[in-house]
Short mmCIF file of C-alpha atoms in Angstrom, two decimals:
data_model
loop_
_atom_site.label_atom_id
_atom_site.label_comp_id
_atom_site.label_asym_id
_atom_site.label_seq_id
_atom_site.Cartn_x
_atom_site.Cartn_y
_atom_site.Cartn_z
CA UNK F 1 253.73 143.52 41.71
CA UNK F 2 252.81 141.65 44.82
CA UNK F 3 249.87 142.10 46.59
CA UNK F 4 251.53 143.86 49.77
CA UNK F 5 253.23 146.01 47.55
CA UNK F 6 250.18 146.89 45.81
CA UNK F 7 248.26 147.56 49.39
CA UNK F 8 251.10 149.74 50.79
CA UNK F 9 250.90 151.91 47.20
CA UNK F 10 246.97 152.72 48.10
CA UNK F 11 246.26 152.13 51.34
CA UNK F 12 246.18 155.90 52.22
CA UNK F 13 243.66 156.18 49.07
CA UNK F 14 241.43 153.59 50.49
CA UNK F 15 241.64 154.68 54.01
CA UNK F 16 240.68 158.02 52.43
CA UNK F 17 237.36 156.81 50.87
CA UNK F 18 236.30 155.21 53.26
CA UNK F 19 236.62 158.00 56.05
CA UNK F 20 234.21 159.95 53.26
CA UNK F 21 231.83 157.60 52.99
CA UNK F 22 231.32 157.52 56.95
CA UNK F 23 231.00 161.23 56.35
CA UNK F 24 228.65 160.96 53.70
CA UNK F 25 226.17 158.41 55.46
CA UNK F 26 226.24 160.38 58.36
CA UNK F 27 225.16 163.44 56.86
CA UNK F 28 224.12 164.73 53.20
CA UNK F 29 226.25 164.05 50.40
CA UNK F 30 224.90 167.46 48.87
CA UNK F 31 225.60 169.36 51.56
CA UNK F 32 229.25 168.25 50.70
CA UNK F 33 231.57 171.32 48.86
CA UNK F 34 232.11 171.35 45.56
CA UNK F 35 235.58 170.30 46.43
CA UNK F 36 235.08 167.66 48.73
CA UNK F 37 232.49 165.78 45.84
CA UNK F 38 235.20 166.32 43.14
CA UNK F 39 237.42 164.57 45.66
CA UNK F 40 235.03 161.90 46.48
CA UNK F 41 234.51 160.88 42.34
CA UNK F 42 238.13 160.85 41.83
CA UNK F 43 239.15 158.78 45.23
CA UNK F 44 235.99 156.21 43.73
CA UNK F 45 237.34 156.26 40.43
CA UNK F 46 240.80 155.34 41.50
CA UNK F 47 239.20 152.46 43.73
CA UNK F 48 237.32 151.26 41.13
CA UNK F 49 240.38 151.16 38.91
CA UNK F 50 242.62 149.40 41.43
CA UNK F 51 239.46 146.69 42.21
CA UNK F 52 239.93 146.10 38.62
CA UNK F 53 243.50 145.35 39.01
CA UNK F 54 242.98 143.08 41.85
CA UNK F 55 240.24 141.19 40.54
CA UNK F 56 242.88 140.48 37.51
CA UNK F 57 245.85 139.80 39.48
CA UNK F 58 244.54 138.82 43.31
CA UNK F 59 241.54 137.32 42.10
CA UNK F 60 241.20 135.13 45.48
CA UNK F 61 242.74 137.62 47.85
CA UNK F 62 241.14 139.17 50.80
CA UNK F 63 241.90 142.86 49.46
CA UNK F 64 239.89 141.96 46.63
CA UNK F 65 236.79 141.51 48.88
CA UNK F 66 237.17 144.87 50.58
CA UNK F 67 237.35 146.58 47.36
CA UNK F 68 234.60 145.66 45.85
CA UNK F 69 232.66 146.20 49.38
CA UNK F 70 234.48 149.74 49.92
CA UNK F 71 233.30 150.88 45.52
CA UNK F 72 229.63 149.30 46.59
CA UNK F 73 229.12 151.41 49.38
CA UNK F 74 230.53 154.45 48.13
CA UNK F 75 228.93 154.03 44.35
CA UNK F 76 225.42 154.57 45.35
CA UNK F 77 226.30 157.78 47.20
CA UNK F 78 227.41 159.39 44.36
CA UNK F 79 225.51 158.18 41.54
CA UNK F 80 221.66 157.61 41.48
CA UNK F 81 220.49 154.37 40.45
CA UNK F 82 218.75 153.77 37.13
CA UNK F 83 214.86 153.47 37.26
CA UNK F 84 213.44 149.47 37.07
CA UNK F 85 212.60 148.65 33.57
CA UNK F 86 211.51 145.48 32.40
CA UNK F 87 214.43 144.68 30.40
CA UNK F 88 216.08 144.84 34.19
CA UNK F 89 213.94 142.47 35.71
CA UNK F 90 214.09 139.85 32.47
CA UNK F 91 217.57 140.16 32.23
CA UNK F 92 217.35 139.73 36.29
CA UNK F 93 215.64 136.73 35.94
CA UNK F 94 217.22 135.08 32.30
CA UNK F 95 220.86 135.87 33.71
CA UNK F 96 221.29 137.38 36.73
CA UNK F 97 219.65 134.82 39.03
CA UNK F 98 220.81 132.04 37.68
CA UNK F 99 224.49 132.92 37.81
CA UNK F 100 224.18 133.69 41.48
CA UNK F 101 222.46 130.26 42.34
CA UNK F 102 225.72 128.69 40.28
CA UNK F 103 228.20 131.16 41.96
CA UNK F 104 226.83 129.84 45.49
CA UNK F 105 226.81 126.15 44.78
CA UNK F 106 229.38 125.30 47.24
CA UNK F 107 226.97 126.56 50.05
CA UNK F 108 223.64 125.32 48.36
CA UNK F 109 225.29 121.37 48.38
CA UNK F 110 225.81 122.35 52.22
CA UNK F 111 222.69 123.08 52.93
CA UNK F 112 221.24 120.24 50.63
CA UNK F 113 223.68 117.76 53.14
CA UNK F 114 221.91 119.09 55.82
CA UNK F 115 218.54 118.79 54.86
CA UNK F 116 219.01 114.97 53.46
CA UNK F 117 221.38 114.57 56.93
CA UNK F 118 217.77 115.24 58.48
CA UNK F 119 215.91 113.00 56.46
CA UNK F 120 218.22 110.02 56.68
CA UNK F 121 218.08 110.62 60.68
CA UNK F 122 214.38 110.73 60.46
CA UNK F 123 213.40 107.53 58.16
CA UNK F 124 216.08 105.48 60.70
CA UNK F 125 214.68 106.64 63.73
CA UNK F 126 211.17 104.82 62.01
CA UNK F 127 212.86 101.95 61.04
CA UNK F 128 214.87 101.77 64.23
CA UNK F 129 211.04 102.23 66.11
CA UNK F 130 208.16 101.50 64.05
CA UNK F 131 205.91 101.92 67.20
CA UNK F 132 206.71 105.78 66.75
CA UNK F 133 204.49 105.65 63.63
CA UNK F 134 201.18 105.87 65.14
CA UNK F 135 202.53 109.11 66.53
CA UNK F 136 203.72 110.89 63.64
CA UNK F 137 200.95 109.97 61.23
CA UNK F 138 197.28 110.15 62.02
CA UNK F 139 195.53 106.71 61.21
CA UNK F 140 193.15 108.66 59.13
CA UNK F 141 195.39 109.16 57.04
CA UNK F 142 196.36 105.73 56.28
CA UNK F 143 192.75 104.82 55.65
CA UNK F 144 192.30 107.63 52.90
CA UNK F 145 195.02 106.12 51.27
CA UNK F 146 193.49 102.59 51.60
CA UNK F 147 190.60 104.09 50.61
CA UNK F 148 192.30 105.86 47.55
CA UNK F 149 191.03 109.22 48.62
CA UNK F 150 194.63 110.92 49.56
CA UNK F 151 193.37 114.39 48.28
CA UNK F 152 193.32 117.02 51.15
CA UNK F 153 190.12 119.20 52.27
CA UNK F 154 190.44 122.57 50.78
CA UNK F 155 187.56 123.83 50.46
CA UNK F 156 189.25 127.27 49.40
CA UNK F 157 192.20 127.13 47.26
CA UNK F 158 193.27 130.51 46.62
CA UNK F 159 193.42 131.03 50.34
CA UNK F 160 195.07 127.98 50.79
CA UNK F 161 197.61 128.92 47.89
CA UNK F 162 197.87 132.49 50.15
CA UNK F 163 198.61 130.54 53.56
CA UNK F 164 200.62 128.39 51.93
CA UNK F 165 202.97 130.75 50.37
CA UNK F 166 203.02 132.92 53.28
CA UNK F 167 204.34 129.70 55.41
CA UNK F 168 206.75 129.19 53.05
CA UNK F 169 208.33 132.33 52.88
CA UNK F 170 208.62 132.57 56.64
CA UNK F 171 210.76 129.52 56.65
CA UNK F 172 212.76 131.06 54.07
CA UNK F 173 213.58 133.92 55.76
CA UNK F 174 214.04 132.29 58.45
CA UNK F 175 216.77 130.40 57.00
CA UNK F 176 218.11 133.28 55.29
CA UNK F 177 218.09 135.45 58.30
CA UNK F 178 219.74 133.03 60.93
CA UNK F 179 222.79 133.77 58.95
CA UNK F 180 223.44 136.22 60.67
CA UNK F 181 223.93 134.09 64.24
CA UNK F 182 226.82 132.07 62.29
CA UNK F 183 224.21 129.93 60.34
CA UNK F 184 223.05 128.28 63.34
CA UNK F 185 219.36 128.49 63.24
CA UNK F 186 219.50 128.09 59.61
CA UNK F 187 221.36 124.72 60.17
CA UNK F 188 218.55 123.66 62.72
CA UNK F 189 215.91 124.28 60.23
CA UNK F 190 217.16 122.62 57.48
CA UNK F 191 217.47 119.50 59.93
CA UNK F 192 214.27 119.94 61.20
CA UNK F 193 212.60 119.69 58.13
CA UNK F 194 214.65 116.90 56.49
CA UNK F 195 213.74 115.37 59.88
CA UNK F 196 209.95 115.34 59.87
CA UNK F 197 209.88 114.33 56.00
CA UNK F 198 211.90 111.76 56.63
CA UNK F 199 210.09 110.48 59.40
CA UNK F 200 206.76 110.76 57.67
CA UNK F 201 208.07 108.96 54.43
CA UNK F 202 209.36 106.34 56.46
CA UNK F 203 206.09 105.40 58.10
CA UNK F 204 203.62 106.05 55.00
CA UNK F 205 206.82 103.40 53.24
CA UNK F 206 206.18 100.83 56.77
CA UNK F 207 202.36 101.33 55.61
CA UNK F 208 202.54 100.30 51.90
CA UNK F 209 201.19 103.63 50.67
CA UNK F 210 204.66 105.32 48.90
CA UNK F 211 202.71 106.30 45.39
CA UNK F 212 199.87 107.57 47.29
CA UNK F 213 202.27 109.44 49.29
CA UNK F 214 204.90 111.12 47.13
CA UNK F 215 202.07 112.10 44.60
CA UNK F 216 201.20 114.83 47.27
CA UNK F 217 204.52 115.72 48.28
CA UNK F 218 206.08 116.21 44.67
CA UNK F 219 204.07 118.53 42.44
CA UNK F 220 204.84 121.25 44.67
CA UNK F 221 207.54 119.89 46.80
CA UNK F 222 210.56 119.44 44.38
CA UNK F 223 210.24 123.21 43.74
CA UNK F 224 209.20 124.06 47.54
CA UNK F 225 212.33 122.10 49.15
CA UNK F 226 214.44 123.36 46.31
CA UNK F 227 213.76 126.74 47.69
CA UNK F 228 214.33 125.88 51.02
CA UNK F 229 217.77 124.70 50.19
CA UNK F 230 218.53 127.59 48.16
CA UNK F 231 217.63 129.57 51.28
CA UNK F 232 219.37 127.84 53.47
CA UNK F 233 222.37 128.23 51.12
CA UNK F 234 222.79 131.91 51.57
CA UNK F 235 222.53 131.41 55.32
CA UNK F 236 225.03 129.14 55.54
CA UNK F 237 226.53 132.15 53.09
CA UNK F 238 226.09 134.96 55.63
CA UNK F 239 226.90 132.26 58.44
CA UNK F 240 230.83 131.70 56.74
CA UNK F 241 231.05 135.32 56.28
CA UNK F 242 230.33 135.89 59.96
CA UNK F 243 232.71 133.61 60.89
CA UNK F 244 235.42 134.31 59.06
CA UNK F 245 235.89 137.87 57.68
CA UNK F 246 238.85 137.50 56.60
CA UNK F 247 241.10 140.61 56.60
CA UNK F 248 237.24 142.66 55.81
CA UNK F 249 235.25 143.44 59.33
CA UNK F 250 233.01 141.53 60.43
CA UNK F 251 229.82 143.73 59.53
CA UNK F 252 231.23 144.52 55.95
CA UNK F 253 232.06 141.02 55.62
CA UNK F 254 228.96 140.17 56.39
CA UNK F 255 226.92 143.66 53.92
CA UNK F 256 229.10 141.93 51.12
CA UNK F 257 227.82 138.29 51.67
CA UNK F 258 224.25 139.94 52.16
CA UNK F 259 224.49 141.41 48.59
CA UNK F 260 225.04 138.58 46.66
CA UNK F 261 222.49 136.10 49.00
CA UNK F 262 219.62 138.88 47.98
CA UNK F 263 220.27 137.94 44.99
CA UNK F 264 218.91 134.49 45.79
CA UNK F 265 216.28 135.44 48.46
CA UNK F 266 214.90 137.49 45.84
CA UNK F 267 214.58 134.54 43.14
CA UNK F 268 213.27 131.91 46.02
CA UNK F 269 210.54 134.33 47.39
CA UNK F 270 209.61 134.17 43.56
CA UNK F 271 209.55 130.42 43.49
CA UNK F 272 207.47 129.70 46.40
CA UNK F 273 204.48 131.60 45.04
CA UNK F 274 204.60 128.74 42.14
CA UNK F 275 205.42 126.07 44.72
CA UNK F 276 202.61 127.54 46.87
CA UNK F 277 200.12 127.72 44.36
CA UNK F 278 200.73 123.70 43.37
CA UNK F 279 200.51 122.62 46.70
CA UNK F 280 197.00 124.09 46.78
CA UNK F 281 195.72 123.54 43.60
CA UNK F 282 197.56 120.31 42.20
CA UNK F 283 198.94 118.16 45.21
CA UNK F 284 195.22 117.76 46.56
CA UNK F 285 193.35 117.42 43.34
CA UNK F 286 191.54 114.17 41.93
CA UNK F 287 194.45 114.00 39.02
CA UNK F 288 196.05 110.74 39.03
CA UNK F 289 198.85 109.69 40.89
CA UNK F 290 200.57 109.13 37.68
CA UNK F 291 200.05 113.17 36.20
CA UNK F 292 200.99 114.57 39.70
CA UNK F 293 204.33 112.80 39.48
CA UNK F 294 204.59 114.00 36.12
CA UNK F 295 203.96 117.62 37.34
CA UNK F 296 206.44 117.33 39.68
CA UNK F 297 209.21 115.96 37.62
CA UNK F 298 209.00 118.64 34.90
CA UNK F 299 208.54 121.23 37.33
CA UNK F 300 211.64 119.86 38.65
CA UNK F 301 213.13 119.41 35.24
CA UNK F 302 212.20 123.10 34.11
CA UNK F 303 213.61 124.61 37.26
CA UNK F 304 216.84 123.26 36.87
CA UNK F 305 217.72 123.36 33.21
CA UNK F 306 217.05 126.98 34.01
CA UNK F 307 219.16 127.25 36.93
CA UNK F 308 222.27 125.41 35.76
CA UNK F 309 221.92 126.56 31.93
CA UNK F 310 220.45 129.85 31.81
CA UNK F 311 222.50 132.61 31.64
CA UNK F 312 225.78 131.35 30.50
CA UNK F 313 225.79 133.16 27.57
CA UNK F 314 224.57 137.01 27.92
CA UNK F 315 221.84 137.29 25.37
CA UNK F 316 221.56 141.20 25.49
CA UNK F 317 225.85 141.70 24.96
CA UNK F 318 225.03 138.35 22.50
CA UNK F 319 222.71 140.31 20.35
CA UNK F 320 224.67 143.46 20.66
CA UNK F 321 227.58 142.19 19.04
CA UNK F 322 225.82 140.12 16.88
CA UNK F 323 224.22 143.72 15.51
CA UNK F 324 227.44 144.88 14.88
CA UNK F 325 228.76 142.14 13.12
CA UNK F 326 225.51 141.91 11.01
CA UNK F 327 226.98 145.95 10.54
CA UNK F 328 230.26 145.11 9.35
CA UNK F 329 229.35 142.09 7.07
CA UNK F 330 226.69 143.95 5.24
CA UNK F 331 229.32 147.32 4.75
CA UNK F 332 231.69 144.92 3.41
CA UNK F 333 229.68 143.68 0.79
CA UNK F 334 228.13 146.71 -0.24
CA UNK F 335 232.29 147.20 -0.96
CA UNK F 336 232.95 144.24 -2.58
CA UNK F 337 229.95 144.86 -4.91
CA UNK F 338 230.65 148.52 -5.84
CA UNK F 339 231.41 149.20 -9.54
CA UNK F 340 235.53 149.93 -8.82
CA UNK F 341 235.68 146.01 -7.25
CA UNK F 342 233.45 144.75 -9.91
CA UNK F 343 235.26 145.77 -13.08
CA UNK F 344 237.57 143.31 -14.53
CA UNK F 345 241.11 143.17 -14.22
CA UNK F 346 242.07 144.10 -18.38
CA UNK F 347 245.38 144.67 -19.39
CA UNK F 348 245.98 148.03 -20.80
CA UNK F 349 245.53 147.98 -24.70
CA UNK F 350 247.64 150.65 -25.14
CA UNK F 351 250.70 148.22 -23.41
#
């Protein structure tokens, strides 16, 4: 079957759901007739059925898209969802998240191009003018480092950690929410920040002071930029969905591109509390230069063995089916060891 063929079969379905759906959001799905909910399950049922067949057969077509936005605005009118349990959130976190950060990778190396694009701008517009240091970086600054003393004033660390984490998240959002204006202010931020590290590395590197430097930046920044580019990703997400729809419109295009970027918002929002809480506690501290790299790189190490390996094997279905077989094995050999398959094979003495 071809996929126009398989449209003009259940269009009229479709176009059926999703005229009670409108209905349904407008009012209350209770209020509904008997008649008109049994109606409602079937026409959902039969969508879910043909998204099934699409997702086997049109796996990269545009009706696939609209059918699985059409069943995920209809399913939650009809069925309530299940309370939050923990196994939820672990299996959110062990699975879940990680498969979306691998599923969006195409817009997560976008928005890592923009933020080094930013950078690389910013350390040649220092090299280019290294009169615009004196600008950019107090001379106080280079004299702690002279001195040794790089380690930053906070006096309170736990509000620091708080202020920190609730600058972070605004940028995030930020980034996340300027999808919606076709991933324009989300591109600006990522260039502005790449912009001022870069800038800021390149005159602490004109100064001498790059150890001194990057032991404050990367025991909480390899996580913190992480999550900005991870946020930036699913603007740059809602950003291609805005601008091109494909055969969905544009505001379900862009409720379908929403759903899987939460995904991701949820996960960073969850990161920058760590990333906050190092940048007040670790990046400042006495430690040596040498253990606040070493924070850095296996925070960095951790994060990303977890994003890029976790999940690709679903340990809950894993350990279901590894029950069963346990099952099976164990009632086969309680059959191979009954009495009737024990007893040796003797000819009959009366042959």
């Amino acid at each position: 079957m071809t996929v126009d063929a398989f449209i003009a079969e259940r269009r009229a379905r479709w176009a059926e759901l999703e005229n009670a759906v409108k209905h349904a959001r407008r009012g209350r799905l209770r209020a509904l007739p008997a008649s008109e909910l049994e109606r409602f399950g079937l026409l959902l049922r039969h969508a879910s059925s043909d998204l099934a067949i699409a997702r086997r057969e049109f796996p990269d077509a545009a009706i696939t898209e609209y059918l699985n936005t059409l069943c995920a605005r209809a399913h939650p009118l009809l069925y309530r969802g299940a309370p939050l349990r923990l196994s939820t959130v672990t299996h959110f976190y062990a699975t879940g998240l990680p498969r979306a950060f691998r599923a969006a990778w195409t817009y997560i190396v976008a928005s890592l191009g923009l933020l080094a694009l930013g950078f690389l701008a910013g350390w040649i517009a220092i090299d280019v003018r290294p009169d615009l240091r004196a600008s950019l970086v107090p001379p106080s600054l280079f004299d702690e480092m002279a001195r040794g003393h790089i380690q930053a004033n906070v006096p309170d660390a736990p509000f620091a950690a708080s202020f920190i984490i609730q600058n972070n998240i605004r940028v995030a959002l930020i980034c996340f929410a300027g999808g919606v204006l076709i991933g324009i202010p989300t591109a600006f931020v990522l260039l502005s920040n790449g912009w001022m590290l870069g800038t800021v590395a390149a005159a602490v590197h004109l100064g001498g002071y790059d150890l001194q430097f990057w032991s404050l930046i990367v025991p909480h920044g390899v996580i913190e930029l992480s999550v900005i580019v991870i946020a930036g990703g699913t603007g740059l997400m809602l950003g291609d969905a805005a601008l091109r729809p494909r055969q969905l419109r544009r505001g379900d295009a862009l409720a379908a591109a929403a759903r899987r970027a939460v995904t991701l918002a949820v996960g960073a929002a969850t990161l920058l509390i760590i990333a906050g809480t190092l940048e007040a506690f670790a990046s400042p501290s006495g430690l040596p230069d040498a253990v606040k790299l070493t924070i850095g790189t296996v925070a960095g190490a951790l994060l990303y063995s977890w994003l890029l390996l976790a999940g690709r094997v679903d340990w809950m279905s894993w350990r279901s089916s590894a029950s069963r077989r346990a099952g099976t094995a164990t009632a086969s050999s309680r059959r191979s060891a009954s009495p009737s398959a024990l007893a040796p094979n003797a000819a009959d003495p009366s042959r």
